[in-house]
mmCIF file of C-alpha atoms in Angstrom:
data_model
loop_
_atom_site.group_PDB
_atom_site.id
_atom_site.type_symbol
_atom_site.label_atom_id
_atom_site.label_comp_id
_atom_site.label_asym_id
_atom_site.label_seq_id
_atom_site.Cartn_x
_atom_site.Cartn_y
_atom_site.Cartn_z
ATOM 1 C CA UNK M 1 -10.579 11.832 4.525
ATOM 2 C CA UNK M 2 -11.723 9.068 2.310
ATOM 3 C CA UNK M 3 -14.934 6.853 3.408
ATOM 4 C CA UNK M 4 -15.614 4.018 0.325
ATOM 5 C CA UNK M 5 -19.752 2.320 1.308
ATOM 6 C CA UNK M 6 -21.097 -0.117 -0.522
ATOM 7 C CA UNK M 7 -19.037 0.591 -3.256
ATOM 8 C CA UNK M 8 -20.331 -1.554 -6.275
ATOM 9 C CA UNK M 9 -19.909 -0.567 -10.315
ATOM 10 C CA UNK M 10 -21.051 -3.333 -12.697
ATOM 11 C CA UNK M 11 -19.925 -3.058 -16.528
ATOM 12 C CA UNK M 12 -23.039 -4.196 -18.640
ATOM 13 C CA UNK M 13 -26.502 -4.609 -18.423
ATOM 14 C CA UNK M 14 -28.403 -8.128 -18.004
ATOM 15 C CA UNK M 15 -26.402 -11.632 -18.882
ATOM 16 C CA UNK M 16 -23.919 -9.378 -20.062
ATOM 17 C CA UNK M 17 -23.678 -8.478 -16.642
ATOM 18 C CA UNK M 18 -19.818 -7.883 -14.990
ATOM 19 C CA UNK M 19 -19.500 -7.215 -11.464
ATOM 20 C CA UNK M 20 -16.361 -5.731 -10.784
ATOM 21 C CA UNK M 21 -16.670 -3.947 -6.967
ATOM 22 C CA UNK M 22 -19.377 -5.811 -5.018
ATOM 23 C CA UNK M 23 -20.413 -3.466 -1.987
ATOM 24 C CA UNK M 24 -16.701 -1.850 -1.420
ATOM 25 C CA UNK M 25 -16.091 -0.732 3.065
ATOM 26 C CA UNK M 26 -12.974 0.884 3.891
ATOM 27 C CA UNK M 27 -11.899 3.742 5.459
ATOM 28 C CA UNK M 28 -8.403 6.227 5.202
ATOM 29 C CA UNK M 29 -8.422 8.641 7.570
ATOM 30 C CA UNK M 30 -6.659 11.085 7.908
ATOM 31 C CA UNK M 31 -2.408 11.396 7.590
ATOM 32 C CA UNK M 32 -2.833 7.337 6.622
ATOM 33 C CA UNK M 33 -2.331 5.596 3.968
ATOM 34 C CA UNK M 34 -4.250 2.644 3.211
ATOM 35 C CA UNK M 35 -2.923 0.471 0.526
ATOM 36 C CA UNK M 36 -5.628 -2.203 -1.393
ATOM 37 C CA UNK M 37 -3.637 -4.896 -3.046
ATOM 38 C CA UNK M 38 -4.752 -7.764 -5.713
ATOM 39 C CA UNK M 39 -3.951 -9.952 -8.756
ATOM 40 C CA UNK M 40 -5.187 -8.690 -12.358
ATOM 41 C CA UNK M 41 -8.106 -8.168 -12.751
ATOM 42 C CA UNK M 42 -9.247 -8.141 -8.879
ATOM 43 C CA UNK M 43 -10.660 -4.274 -9.634
ATOM 44 C CA UNK M 44 -7.899 -2.485 -9.150
ATOM 45 C CA UNK M 45 -7.754 -0.016 -11.527
ATOM 46 C CA UNK M 46 -11.316 0.455 -11.442
ATOM 47 C CA UNK M 47 -11.670 1.288 -8.089
ATOM 48 C CA UNK M 48 -8.989 3.919 -8.424
ATOM 49 C CA UNK M 49 -11.542 5.014 -11.419
ATOM 50 C CA UNK M 50 -14.451 5.240 -8.828
ATOM 51 C CA UNK M 51 -12.154 6.890 -6.224
ATOM 52 C CA UNK M 52 -12.044 10.491 -7.840
ATOM 53 C CA UNK M 53 -15.690 9.797 -9.595
ATOM 54 C CA UNK M 54 -13.640 9.924 -13.423
ATOM 55 C CA UNK M 55 -16.543 6.176 -13.215
ATOM 56 C CA UNK M 56 -19.531 7.222 -11.845
ATOM 57 C CA UNK M 57 -20.084 4.170 -9.108
ATOM 58 C CA UNK M 58 -23.057 1.168 -10.417
ATOM 59 C CA UNK M 59 -24.552 1.495 -6.382
ATOM 60 C CA UNK M 60 -22.603 2.724 -3.527
ATOM 61 C CA UNK M 61 -20.996 5.911 -1.652
ATOM 62 C CA UNK M 62 -17.416 8.458 -2.150
ATOM 63 C CA UNK M 63 -17.083 10.365 0.149
ATOM 64 C CA UNK M 64 -14.256 12.617 1.265
ATOM 65 C CA UNK M 65 -13.836 14.933 3.877
ATOM 66 C CA UNK M 66 -17.259 14.620 4.400
ATOM 67 C CA UNK M 67 -18.492 15.584 1.278
ATOM 68 C CA UNK M 68 -20.068 12.879 -1.220
ATOM 69 C CA UNK M 69 -19.133 12.736 -5.164
ATOM 70 C CA UNK M 70 -21.288 10.070 -5.738
ATOM 71 C CA UNK M 71 -23.874 13.182 -5.583
ATOM 72 C CA UNK M 72 -22.313 15.734 -6.951
ATOM 73 C CA UNK M 73 -23.094 17.826 -10.101
ATOM 74 C CA UNK M 74 -20.342 17.548 -13.412
ATOM 75 C CA UNK M 75 -19.371 21.285 -11.961
ATOM 76 C CA UNK M 76 -19.171 20.453 -8.828
ATOM 77 C CA UNK M 77 -17.616 16.978 -9.140
ATOM 78 C CA UNK M 78 -14.843 19.022 -11.328
ATOM 79 C CA UNK M 79 -14.374 21.684 -8.316
ATOM 80 C CA UNK M 80 -14.184 18.511 -5.441
ATOM 81 C CA UNK M 81 -11.755 16.662 -8.203
ATOM 82 C CA UNK M 82 -9.301 19.704 -7.212
ATOM 83 C CA UNK M 83 -8.576 18.389 -3.441
ATOM 84 C CA UNK M 84 -8.037 15.152 -5.172
ATOM 85 C CA UNK M 85 -4.576 14.849 -6.263
ATOM 86 C CA UNK M 86 -3.463 11.318 -8.873
ATOM 87 C CA UNK M 87 -0.166 10.178 -9.306
ATOM 88 C CA UNK M 88 -0.585 7.448 -12.322
ATOM 89 C CA UNK M 89 1.951 4.518 -13.201
ATOM 90 C CA UNK M 90 2.549 6.559 -16.692
ATOM 91 C CA UNK M 91 3.638 9.664 -15.203
ATOM 92 C CA UNK M 92 2.402 11.629 -17.633
ATOM 93 C CA UNK M 93 4.863 14.309 -18.458
ATOM 94 C CA UNK M 94 4.091 16.811 -21.396
ATOM 95 C CA UNK M 95 7.738 16.664 -22.787
ATOM 96 C CA UNK M 96 8.229 19.692 -24.424
ATOM 97 C CA UNK M 97 7.759 21.189 -20.823
ATOM 98 C CA UNK M 98 10.099 21.569 -17.727
ATOM 99 C CA UNK M 99 9.405 19.944 -14.482
ATOM 100 C CA UNK M 100 8.174 23.650 -13.791
ATOM 101 C CA UNK M 101 5.970 23.687 -16.532
ATOM 102 C CA UNK M 102 5.200 20.672 -15.864
ATOM 103 C CA UNK M 103 4.168 21.268 -12.198
ATOM 104 C CA UNK M 104 2.755 24.339 -12.966
ATOM 105 C CA UNK M 105 0.151 22.662 -14.898
ATOM 106 C CA UNK M 106 -3.124 22.601 -12.941
ATOM 107 C CA UNK M 107 -1.750 26.193 -12.129
ATOM 108 C CA UNK M 108 -1.980 27.272 -15.149
ATOM 109 C CA UNK M 109 -5.270 26.374 -15.710
ATOM 110 C CA UNK M 110 -7.250 27.363 -12.939
ATOM 111 C CA UNK M 111 -5.477 31.164 -14.190
ATOM 112 C CA UNK M 112 -3.474 31.811 -11.238
ATOM 113 C CA UNK M 113 -0.887 34.756 -11.640
ATOM 114 C CA UNK M 114 2.785 33.676 -12.810
ATOM 115 C CA UNK M 115 3.857 34.734 -9.830
ATOM 116 C CA UNK M 116 2.068 32.859 -7.770
ATOM 117 C CA UNK M 117 1.911 29.915 -9.780
ATOM 118 C CA UNK M 118 6.019 30.071 -10.137
ATOM 119 C CA UNK M 119 5.981 30.821 -6.719
ATOM 120 C CA UNK M 120 4.029 27.780 -5.994
ATOM 121 C CA UNK M 121 6.081 24.937 -8.395
ATOM 122 C CA UNK M 122 9.521 26.203 -6.470
ATOM 123 C CA UNK M 123 7.880 25.119 -3.095
ATOM 124 C CA UNK M 124 7.025 22.100 -5.011
ATOM 125 C CA UNK M 125 10.212 22.191 -7.220
ATOM 126 C CA UNK M 126 11.834 22.090 -3.226
ATOM 127 C CA UNK M 127 9.598 19.266 -0.849
ATOM 128 C CA UNK M 128 10.264 17.100 -3.369
ATOM 129 C CA UNK M 129 13.714 17.285 -4.266
ATOM 130 C CA UNK M 130 14.367 18.622 -7.994
ATOM 131 C CA UNK M 131 14.709 22.755 -6.954
ATOM 132 C CA UNK M 132 17.627 21.544 -9.167
ATOM 133 C CA UNK M 133 16.593 20.324 -11.813
ATOM 134 C CA UNK M 134 13.579 23.413 -12.384
ATOM 135 C CA UNK M 135 14.024 23.343 -16.228
ATOM 136 C CA UNK M 136 15.070 20.174 -17.318
ATOM 137 C CA UNK M 137 12.446 17.980 -19.714
ATOM 138 C CA UNK M 138 11.365 14.281 -19.034
ATOM 139 C CA UNK M 139 13.809 12.414 -21.175
ATOM 140 C CA UNK M 140 17.068 14.669 -18.700
ATOM 141 C CA UNK M 141 15.058 12.669 -15.436
ATOM 142 C CA UNK M 142 15.383 9.237 -14.125
ATOM 143 C CA UNK M 143 12.549 7.304 -13.666
ATOM 144 C CA UNK M 144 12.452 7.784 -10.345
ATOM 145 C CA UNK M 145 12.653 12.078 -10.950
ATOM 146 C CA UNK M 146 9.610 11.940 -13.042
ATOM 147 C CA UNK M 147 7.783 10.617 -10.943
ATOM 148 C CA UNK M 148 9.010 12.836 -7.901
ATOM 149 C CA UNK M 149 7.720 15.876 -10.968
ATOM 150 C CA UNK M 150 4.308 13.775 -10.905
ATOM 151 C CA UNK M 151 3.402 14.155 -7.226
ATOM 152 C CA UNK M 152 4.523 17.917 -7.268
ATOM 153 C CA UNK M 153 1.910 18.664 -9.764
ATOM 154 C CA UNK M 154 -0.551 16.666 -7.583
ATOM 155 C CA UNK M 155 0.233 18.479 -4.941
ATOM 156 C CA UNK M 156 -0.128 22.031 -6.820
ATOM 157 C CA UNK M 157 -3.727 23.179 -6.426
ATOM 158 C CA UNK M 158 -2.929 21.496 -2.376
ATOM 159 C CA UNK M 159 -5.500 18.538 -2.231
ATOM 160 C CA UNK M 160 -6.151 17.303 0.669
ATOM 161 C CA UNK M 161 -6.644 13.916 -0.671
ATOM 162 C CA UNK M 162 -3.320 11.629 -2.150
ATOM 163 C CA UNK M 163 -4.215 8.953 -4.417
ATOM 164 C CA UNK M 164 -1.364 6.893 -5.612
ATOM 165 C CA UNK M 165 -2.372 3.825 -8.258
ATOM 166 C CA UNK M 166 0.480 1.948 -9.223
ATOM 167 C CA UNK M 167 2.890 4.762 -8.114
ATOM 168 C CA UNK M 168 6.060 2.768 -8.517
ATOM 169 C CA UNK M 169 5.680 0.156 -10.421
ATOM 170 C CA UNK M 170 8.266 0.021 -12.448
ATOM 171 C CA UNK M 171 10.397 1.799 -10.655
ATOM 172 C CA UNK M 172 14.124 -0.181 -10.038
ATOM 173 C CA UNK M 173 13.771 -1.156 -5.792
ATOM 174 C CA UNK M 174 16.459 2.465 -5.157
ATOM 175 C CA UNK M 175 13.361 4.518 -6.791
ATOM 176 C CA UNK M 176 10.745 2.605 -5.001
ATOM 177 C CA UNK M 177 12.782 3.341 -1.960
ATOM 178 C CA UNK M 178 12.675 7.269 -2.435
ATOM 179 C CA UNK M 179 8.723 7.528 -2.987
ATOM 180 C CA UNK M 180 7.529 5.290 -1.358
ATOM 181 C CA UNK M 181 9.963 7.509 1.190
ATOM 182 C CA UNK M 182 8.810 10.900 -0.040
ATOM 183 C CA UNK M 183 5.209 9.799 0.424
ATOM 184 C CA UNK M 184 5.835 8.861 3.523
ATOM 185 C CA UNK M 185 6.528 12.939 4.251
ATOM 186 C CA UNK M 186 4.217 14.450 2.382
ATOM 187 C CA UNK M 187 1.422 12.114 4.052
ATOM 188 C CA UNK M 188 2.660 13.656 7.993
ATOM 189 C CA UNK M 189 3.843 17.358 6.921
ATOM 190 C CA UNK M 190 0.933 17.782 5.307
ATOM 191 C CA UNK M 191 -1.610 15.281 7.382
ATOM 192 C CA UNK M 192 -2.192 13.799 3.756
ATOM 193 C CA UNK M 193 -4.860 10.583 3.245
ATOM 194 C CA UNK M 194 -3.444 8.745 0.172
ATOM 195 C CA UNK M 195 -5.085 5.660 -1.305
ATOM 196 C CA UNK M 196 -2.170 3.771 -2.082
ATOM 197 C CA UNK M 197 -3.423 0.848 -5.168
ATOM 198 C CA UNK M 198 -0.169 -1.687 -6.263
ATOM 199 C CA UNK M 199 0.170 -4.829 -6.749
ATOM 200 C CA UNK M 200 3.832 -5.325 -5.046
ATOM 201 C CA UNK M 201 4.090 -6.667 -1.661
ATOM 202 C CA UNK M 202 6.602 -5.276 -0.497
ATOM 203 C CA UNK M 203 6.194 -1.944 -1.246
ATOM 204 C CA UNK M 204 2.650 -2.137 1.242
ATOM 205 C CA UNK M 205 5.547 -3.056 4.114
ATOM 206 C CA UNK M 206 7.695 0.241 3.280
ATOM 207 C CA UNK M 207 5.214 2.939 2.649
ATOM 208 C CA UNK M 208 1.513 1.366 4.539
ATOM 209 C CA UNK M 209 -0.090 1.699 7.949
ATOM 210 C CA UNK M 210 -3.237 -0.418 6.645
ATOM 211 C CA UNK M 211 -4.050 -2.664 3.482
ATOM 212 C CA UNK M 212 -7.317 -4.350 2.347
ATOM 213 C CA UNK M 213 -6.829 -7.142 -0.440
ATOM 214 C CA UNK M 214 -8.547 -6.856 -3.308
ATOM 215 C CA UNK M 215 -9.946 -10.278 -5.134
ATOM 216 C CA UNK M 216 -13.216 -11.113 -7.343
ATOM 217 C CA UNK M 217 -14.082 -7.014 -6.285
ATOM 218 C CA UNK M 218 -14.516 -8.250 -2.535
ATOM 219 C CA UNK M 219 -11.875 -6.923 -0.091
ATOM 220 C CA UNK M 220 -11.174 -10.753 1.516
ATOM 221 C CA UNK M 221 -8.909 -9.228 4.080
ATOM 222 C CA UNK M 222 -7.436 -5.779 5.325
ATOM 223 C CA UNK M 223 -5.912 -4.194 8.628
ATOM 224 C CA UNK M 224 -3.325 -2.290 10.322
ATOM 225 C CA UNK M 225 -0.041 -3.519 8.507
ATOM 226 C CA UNK M 226 2.044 -4.348 12.077
ATOM 227 C CA UNK M 227 -1.715 -6.075 12.835
ATOM 228 C CA UNK M 228 -1.168 -8.465 9.727
ATOM 229 C CA UNK M 229 2.011 -8.947 10.276
ATOM 230 C CA UNK M 230 1.473 -10.612 14.009
ATOM 231 C CA UNK M 231 -1.100 -12.422 13.455
ATOM 232 C CA UNK M 232 -0.471 -15.513 12.478
ATOM 233 C CA UNK M 233 -3.317 -17.070 10.856
ATOM 234 C CA UNK M 234 -4.100 -13.880 8.596
ATOM 235 C CA UNK M 235 -3.313 -15.373 4.855
ATOM 236 C CA UNK M 236 -2.168 -11.434 4.029
ATOM 237 C CA UNK M 237 0.279 -11.321 6.421
ATOM 238 C CA UNK M 238 2.064 -13.748 5.002
ATOM 239 C CA UNK M 239 2.269 -12.662 2.186
ATOM 240 C CA UNK M 240 3.307 -9.694 3.195
ATOM 241 C CA UNK M 241 6.856 -10.653 3.990
ATOM 242 C CA UNK M 242 6.609 -14.632 3.296
ATOM 243 C CA UNK M 243 8.905 -17.214 4.663
ATOM 244 C CA UNK M 244 12.062 -17.536 3.232
ATOM 245 C CA UNK M 245 14.475 -20.939 2.585
ATOM 246 C CA UNK M 246 16.375 -22.084 5.726
ATOM 247 C CA UNK M 247 18.368 -24.373 6.542
ATOM 248 C CA UNK M 248 17.626 -28.203 6.459
ATOM 249 C CA UNK M 249 16.455 -29.251 10.526
ATOM 250 C CA UNK M 250 19.512 -32.308 12.323
ATOM 251 C CA UNK M 251 18.094 -35.994 11.254
ATOM 252 C CA UNK M 252 16.728 -35.743 14.726
ATOM 253 C CA UNK M 253 15.165 -32.637 15.443
ATOM 254 C CA UNK M 254 12.321 -31.421 13.367
ATOM 255 C CA UNK M 255 11.373 -27.986 12.272
ATOM 256 C CA UNK M 256 9.227 -25.680 13.781
ATOM 257 C CA UNK M 257 8.531 -22.125 12.149
ATOM 258 C CA UNK M 258 7.756 -19.326 14.503
ATOM 259 C CA UNK M 259 6.174 -16.001 14.038
ATOM 260 C CA UNK M 260 5.819 -12.594 16.613
ATOM 261 C CA UNK M 261 2.061 -12.069 18.050
ATOM 262 C CA UNK M 262 3.645 -9.759 20.497
ATOM 263 C CA UNK M 263 5.849 -6.264 21.371
ATOM 264 C CA UNK M 264 7.386 -7.604 23.815
ATOM 265 C CA UNK M 265 9.444 -10.874 22.067
ATOM 266 C CA UNK M 266 12.650 -10.662 23.964
ATOM 267 C CA UNK M 267 16.191 -10.293 21.186
ATOM 268 C CA UNK M 268 17.263 -13.317 23.300
ATOM 269 C CA UNK M 269 14.078 -15.552 22.723
ATOM 270 C CA UNK M 270 15.802 -18.830 20.920
ATOM 271 C CA UNK M 271 18.009 -18.710 24.303
ATOM 272 C CA UNK M 272 15.198 -18.150 26.301
ATOM 273 C CA UNK M 273 12.744 -20.935 24.821
ATOM 274 C CA UNK M 274 15.489 -23.624 24.877
ATOM 275 C CA UNK M 275 16.082 -23.395 28.782
ATOM 276 C CA UNK M 276 12.879 -23.317 28.461
ATOM 277 C CA UNK M 277 12.186 -26.944 27.393
ATOM 278 C CA UNK M 278 15.609 -28.041 28.104
ATOM 279 C CA UNK M 279 16.102 -28.680 24.736
ATOM 280 C CA UNK M 280 18.385 -26.086 22.405
ATOM 281 C CA UNK M 281 16.717 -24.703 19.364
ATOM 282 C CA UNK M 282 18.903 -24.709 16.441
ATOM 283 C CA UNK M 283 17.946 -21.246 13.607
ATOM 284 C CA UNK M 284 17.770 -22.445 10.394
ATOM 285 C CA UNK M 285 16.184 -19.369 8.874
ATOM 286 C CA UNK M 286 14.585 -16.482 10.418
ATOM 287 C CA UNK M 287 13.047 -12.861 8.366
ATOM 288 C CA UNK M 288 12.610 -10.490 11.515
ATOM 289 C CA UNK M 289 12.672 -6.466 10.607
ATOM 290 C CA UNK M 290 11.701 -2.708 12.606
ATOM 291 C CA UNK M 291 8.233 -1.768 10.469
ATOM 292 C CA UNK M 292 7.155 2.317 11.921
ATOM 293 C CA UNK M 293 9.109 1.426 14.620
ATOM 294 C CA UNK M 294 7.211 -1.857 16.238
ATOM 295 C CA UNK M 295 9.434 -5.782 15.416
ATOM 296 C CA UNK M 296 7.876 -8.443 13.585
ATOM 297 C CA UNK M 297 9.043 -11.482 12.103
ATOM 298 C CA UNK M 298 8.855 -15.263 12.193
ATOM 299 C CA UNK M 299 12.062 -17.379 11.613
ATOM 300 C CA UNK M 300 12.288 -21.879 11.582
ATOM 301 C CA UNK M 301 14.161 -23.424 14.398
ATOM 302 C CA UNK M 302 14.822 -27.062 14.756
ATOM 303 C CA UNK M 303 13.956 -29.038 18.301
ATOM 304 C CA UNK M 304 14.370 -31.500 20.081
ATOM 305 C CA UNK M 305 11.481 -31.349 22.052
ATOM 306 C CA UNK M 306 8.420 -33.524 21.800
ATOM 307 C CA UNK M 307 6.290 -32.516 23.246
ATOM 308 C CA UNK M 308 4.358 -30.525 20.818
ATOM 309 C CA UNK M 309 1.849 -28.685 23.397
ATOM 310 C CA UNK M 310 4.239 -27.625 25.315
ATOM 311 C CA UNK M 311 6.590 -26.254 22.499
ATOM 312 C CA UNK M 312 3.709 -24.229 21.767
ATOM 313 C CA UNK M 313 2.727 -22.594 25.400
ATOM 314 C CA UNK M 314 6.951 -21.944 25.820
ATOM 315 C CA UNK M 315 6.674 -19.799 22.719
ATOM 316 C CA UNK M 316 3.637 -18.105 23.865
ATOM 317 C CA UNK M 317 5.153 -16.800 27.047
ATOM 318 C CA UNK M 318 7.901 -15.699 25.020
ATOM 319 C CA UNK M 319 5.437 -13.562 22.725
ATOM 320 C CA UNK M 320 5.306 -16.110 19.873
ATOM 321 C CA UNK M 321 3.009 -18.588 17.588
ATOM 322 C CA UNK M 322 4.980 -21.823 17.297
ATOM 323 C CA UNK M 323 4.272 -24.590 14.980
ATOM 324 C CA UNK M 324 5.297 -27.285 13.298
ATOM 325 C CA UNK M 325 6.594 -26.335 9.624
ATOM 326 C CA UNK M 326 4.571 -29.240 7.714
ATOM 327 C CA UNK M 327 1.428 -27.260 9.488
ATOM 328 C CA UNK M 328 2.335 -23.601 8.178
ATOM 329 C CA UNK M 329 3.519 -24.684 5.233
ATOM 330 C CA UNK M 330 -0.215 -26.395 5.176
ATOM 331 C CA UNK M 331 -2.044 -23.222 6.175
ATOM 332 C CA UNK M 332 -0.001 -21.359 3.453
ATOM 333 C CA UNK M 333 -1.217 -22.681 0.109
ATOM 334 C CA UNK M 334 -3.318 -21.108 -1.078
ATOM 335 C CA UNK M 335 -6.351 -21.837 -2.377
ATOM 336 C CA UNK M 336 -6.646 -20.198 -6.060
ATOM 337 C CA UNK M 337 -10.041 -18.697 -6.498
ATOM 338 C CA UNK M 338 -13.333 -19.604 -8.283
ATOM 339 C CA UNK M 339 -12.830 -18.011 -11.822
ATOM 340 C CA UNK M 340 -14.449 -14.475 -12.739
ATOM 341 C CA UNK M 341 -14.488 -12.278 -15.507
ATOM 342 C CA UNK M 342 -11.134 -10.014 -16.019
ATOM 343 C CA UNK M 343 -11.826 -6.171 -15.292
ATOM 344 C CA UNK M 344 -12.709 -4.409 -18.550
ATOM 345 C CA UNK M 345 -10.065 -2.925 -20.313
ATOM 346 C CA UNK M 346 -10.622 0.927 -20.755
#
């Protein structure tokens, strides 16, 4: 597992100092995929570099499987990094090496025998679904296939932790779906702790168990993905599953925004709500889906009922949060954070 405690990274000194990461605390449990999201300049790339100690934190700790990496010597750190697999946005493959030869690089560097390396590479190619592409060069592979080779190479030394830094950025939707499915499979089969850094909210829904938002070097919100989606007051939950355009309500109706807050919302809640209010309910739009077996989502409905308290009360009985659309829109308005300096370019 990964534990980050009071992690701070400052570039420069005195008046020119820039604090990129400020007292970050979070943990990634065994067999958990923990996503970190945030805008450009939020500190995501620096966080990735600090987790594998390519950048030394100014203060704080990075603990992997009980070992405090920030206290190790350079020689000890080189050994510890072998237990951390890293997948970058760029696949980083060598163009003159085949897929198999690229995967074998970490093994060759450590002097693993040719027979053992060949066996391990074969296992990894099968694991990522590319056994028939072993002799293909990078230019003969699709973007998704090259990223699979990069993942296989990251697994070559049997790490316990996988760091994925924008691993799906730039891929088409089908390739992104295949990579996220592979990461979830690896998490389950190998018990990997995966730190998944991305700016793609939609990808978080596909892959993550938990998520944190990083903004101006601070974690401003975090939690289990399903819990955030079921919290009507969560800005991160709303950003993960934003409301889509809906039909307009009839002239005699008021538009309400209804969101799932429980695991026990009945599938016929529209009918039940109308019966409880003795007033028809018009479904104007909805976004409802299943994530890891949990039903989450929201809908916009048109109501003729004038008693707002009754609407809220009856919705709660059904495991729903209901509020007039105008109030929801106001809560969803993003307030710009104070302007901060951008993350230094490495």
